[in-house]
Coordinates of C-alpha atoms in Angstrom, one line a residue:
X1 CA 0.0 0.0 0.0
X2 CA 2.5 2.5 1.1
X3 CA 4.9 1.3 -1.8
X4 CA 2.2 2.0 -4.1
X5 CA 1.9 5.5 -2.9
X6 CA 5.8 6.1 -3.0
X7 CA 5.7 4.9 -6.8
X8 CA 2.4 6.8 -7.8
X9 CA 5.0 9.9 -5.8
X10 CA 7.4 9.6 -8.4
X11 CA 5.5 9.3 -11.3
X12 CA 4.1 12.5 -9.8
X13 CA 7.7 13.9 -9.5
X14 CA 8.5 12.7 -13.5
X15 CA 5.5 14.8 -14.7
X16 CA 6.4 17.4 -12.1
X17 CA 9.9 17.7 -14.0
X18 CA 8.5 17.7 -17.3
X19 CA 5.9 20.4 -16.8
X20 CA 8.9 22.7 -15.1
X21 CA 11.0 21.2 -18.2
X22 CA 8.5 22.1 -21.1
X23 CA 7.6 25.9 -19.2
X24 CA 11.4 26.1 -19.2
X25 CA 11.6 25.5 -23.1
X26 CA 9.0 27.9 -23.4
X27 CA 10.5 30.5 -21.2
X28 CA 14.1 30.4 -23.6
X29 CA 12.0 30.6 -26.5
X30 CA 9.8 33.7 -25.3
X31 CA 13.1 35.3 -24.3
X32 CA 14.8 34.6 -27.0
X33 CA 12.0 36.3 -29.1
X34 CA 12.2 38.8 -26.5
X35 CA 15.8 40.1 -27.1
X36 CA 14.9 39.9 -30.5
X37 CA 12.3 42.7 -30.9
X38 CA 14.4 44.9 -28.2
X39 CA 17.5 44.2 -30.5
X40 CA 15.2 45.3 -33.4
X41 CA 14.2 48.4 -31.5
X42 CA 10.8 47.1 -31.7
X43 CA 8.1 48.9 -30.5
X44 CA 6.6 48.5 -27.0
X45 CA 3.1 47.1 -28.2
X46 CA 5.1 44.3 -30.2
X47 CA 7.0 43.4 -26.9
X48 CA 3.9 43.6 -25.0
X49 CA 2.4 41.1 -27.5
X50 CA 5.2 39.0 -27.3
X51 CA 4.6 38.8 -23.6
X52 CA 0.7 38.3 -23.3
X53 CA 1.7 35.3 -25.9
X54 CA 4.2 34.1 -24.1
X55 CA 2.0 34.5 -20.9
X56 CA -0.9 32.2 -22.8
X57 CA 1.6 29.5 -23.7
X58 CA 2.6 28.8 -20.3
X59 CA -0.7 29.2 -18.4
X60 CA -1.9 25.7 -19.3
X61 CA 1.7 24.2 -18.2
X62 CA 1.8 26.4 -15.3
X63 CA -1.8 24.9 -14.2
X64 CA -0.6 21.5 -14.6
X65 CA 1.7 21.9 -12.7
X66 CA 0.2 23.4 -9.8
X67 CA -2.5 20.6 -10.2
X68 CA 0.0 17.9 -9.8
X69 CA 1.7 19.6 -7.3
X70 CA -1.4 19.2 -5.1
X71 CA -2.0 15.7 -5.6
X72 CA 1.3 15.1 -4.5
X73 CA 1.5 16.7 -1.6
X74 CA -1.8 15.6 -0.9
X75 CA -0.1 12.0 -1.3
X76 CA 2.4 13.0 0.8
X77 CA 0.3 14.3 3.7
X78 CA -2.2 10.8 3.4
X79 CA 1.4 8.7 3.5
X80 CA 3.1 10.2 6.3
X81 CA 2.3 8.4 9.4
X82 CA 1.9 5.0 7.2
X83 CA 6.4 5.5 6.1
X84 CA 6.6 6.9 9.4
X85 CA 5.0 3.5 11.8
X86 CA 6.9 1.7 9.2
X87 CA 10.3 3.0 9.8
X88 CA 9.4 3.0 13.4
X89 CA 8.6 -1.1 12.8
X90 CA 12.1 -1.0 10.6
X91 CA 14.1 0.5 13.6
X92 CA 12.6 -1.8 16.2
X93 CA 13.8 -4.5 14.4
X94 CA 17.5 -5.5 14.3
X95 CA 19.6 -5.3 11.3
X96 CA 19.9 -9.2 10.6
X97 CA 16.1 -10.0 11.0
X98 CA 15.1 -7.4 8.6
X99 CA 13.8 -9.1 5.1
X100 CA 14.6 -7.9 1.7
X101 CA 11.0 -5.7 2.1
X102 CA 13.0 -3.6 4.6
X103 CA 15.8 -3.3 2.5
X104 CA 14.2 -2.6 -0.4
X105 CA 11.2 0.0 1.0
X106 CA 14.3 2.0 3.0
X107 CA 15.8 2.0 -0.9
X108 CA 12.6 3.0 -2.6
X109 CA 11.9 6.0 0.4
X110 CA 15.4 7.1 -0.4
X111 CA 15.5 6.5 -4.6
X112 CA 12.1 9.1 -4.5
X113 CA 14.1 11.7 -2.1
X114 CA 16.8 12.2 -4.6
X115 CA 14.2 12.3 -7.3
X116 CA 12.0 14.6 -5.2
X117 CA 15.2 17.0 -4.4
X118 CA 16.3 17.2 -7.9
X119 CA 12.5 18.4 -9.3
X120 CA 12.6 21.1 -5.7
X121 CA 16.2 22.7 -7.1
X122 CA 14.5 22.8 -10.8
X123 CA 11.7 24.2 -8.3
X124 CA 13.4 26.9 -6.7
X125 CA 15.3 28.8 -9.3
X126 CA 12.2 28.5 -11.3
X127 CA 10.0 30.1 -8.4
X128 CA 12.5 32.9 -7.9
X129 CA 12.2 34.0 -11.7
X130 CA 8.5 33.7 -11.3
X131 CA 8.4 35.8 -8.9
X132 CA 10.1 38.3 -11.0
X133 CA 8.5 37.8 -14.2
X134 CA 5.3 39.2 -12.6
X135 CA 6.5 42.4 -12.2
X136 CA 7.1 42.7 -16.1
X137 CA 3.1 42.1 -16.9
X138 CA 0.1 41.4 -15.5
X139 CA -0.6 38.8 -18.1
X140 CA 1.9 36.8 -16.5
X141 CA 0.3 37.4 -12.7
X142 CA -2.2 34.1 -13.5
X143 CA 0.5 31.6 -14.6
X144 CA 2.9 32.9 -12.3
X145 CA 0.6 32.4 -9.0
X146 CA 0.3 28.6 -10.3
X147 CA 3.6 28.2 -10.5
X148 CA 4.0 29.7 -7.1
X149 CA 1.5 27.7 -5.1
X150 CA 3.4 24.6 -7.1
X151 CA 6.6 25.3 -5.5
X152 CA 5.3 26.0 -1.6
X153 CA 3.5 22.8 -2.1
X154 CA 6.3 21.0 -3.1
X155 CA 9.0 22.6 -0.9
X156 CA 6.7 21.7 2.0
X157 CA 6.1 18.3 0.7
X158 CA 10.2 17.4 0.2
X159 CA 10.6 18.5 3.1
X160 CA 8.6 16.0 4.5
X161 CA 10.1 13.7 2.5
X162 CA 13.7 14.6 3.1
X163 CA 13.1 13.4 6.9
X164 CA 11.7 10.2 5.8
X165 CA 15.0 9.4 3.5
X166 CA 17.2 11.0 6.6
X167 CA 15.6 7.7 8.5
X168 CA 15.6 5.3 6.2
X169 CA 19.8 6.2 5.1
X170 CA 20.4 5.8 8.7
X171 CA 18.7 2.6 9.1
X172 CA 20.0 1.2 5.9
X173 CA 23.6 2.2 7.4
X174 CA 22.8 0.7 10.8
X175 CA 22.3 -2.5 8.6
X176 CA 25.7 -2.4 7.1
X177 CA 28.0 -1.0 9.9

């Protein structure tokens, strides 16, 4: 049960990376067009144009992200005390009694950690440059807030997450020391 939540987690965490991959694509290409029209000495309507089309391209992205964002930390809240009792269990047991389950789950908690922490730093740089690409035009103020609530879920979430991988490295080394 819980190892079907931890996998449905990082399938969450793949399209997570994909969405911030794909808005990330479409940033370079609106910026790109961007330093275009300025290096053209285009005028201000045609950069606003450029902007409000850039701002429609990555609304949908920005939503899915934000949607799958909240089903993962949603996962993350209805899995907690399960991976916590379990590590608990894990701990209580000593290190030569534990099956290949233990070995394995203690793996799969920390394999979807590493995963979790590389989609948070695409995350964080991304939410920092949102934050900032709002000031430019209120066109971007609705895909921008989606991306925003994405990363505080997700940041809160790994966080989470980053304890339960702290445990399960520690037991995982008690096993081998």
């Amino acid at each position: 049960m819980i190892e079907d939540g931890l996998d449905e987690m990082a399938a969450d965490m793949e399209a997570i990376t994909k969405t911030v991959e794909t808005i990330g694509v479409l940033t370079e290409q609106s910026g790109t067009e961007m330093l275009d029209l300025t290096q053209a000495n285009a005028p201000m309507s045609a950069r606003l144009a450029a902007i409000a089309r850039y701002a429609e391209t990555i609304s949908a992205p920005a939503g899915e992200l934000n949607a799958v964002a909240t089903a993962f930390a949603e996962r993350m809240t209805t899995l907690d005390s399960g991976v916590r009792a379990a590590l608990g269990l894990i701990e209580m047991t000593p290190p030569d009694e534990r099956g290949d389950e233990a070995d394995e789950f203690l793996e799969q908690l920390m394999s979807v950690d590493e995963a979790a922490q590389h989609g948070l730093a695409q995350m964080g740089s991304f939410g920092l440059s949102a934050g900032a690409m709002v000031r430019v035009s209120r066109h971007l103020r609705k895909p921008v807030k989606e991306i925003s609530a994405a990363v505080k879920q997700l940041t809160s979430a790994i966080t989470r997450m980053g304890e339960w991988a702290a445990k399960a490295r520690a037991l995982a080394h008690s096993a081998t020391a």
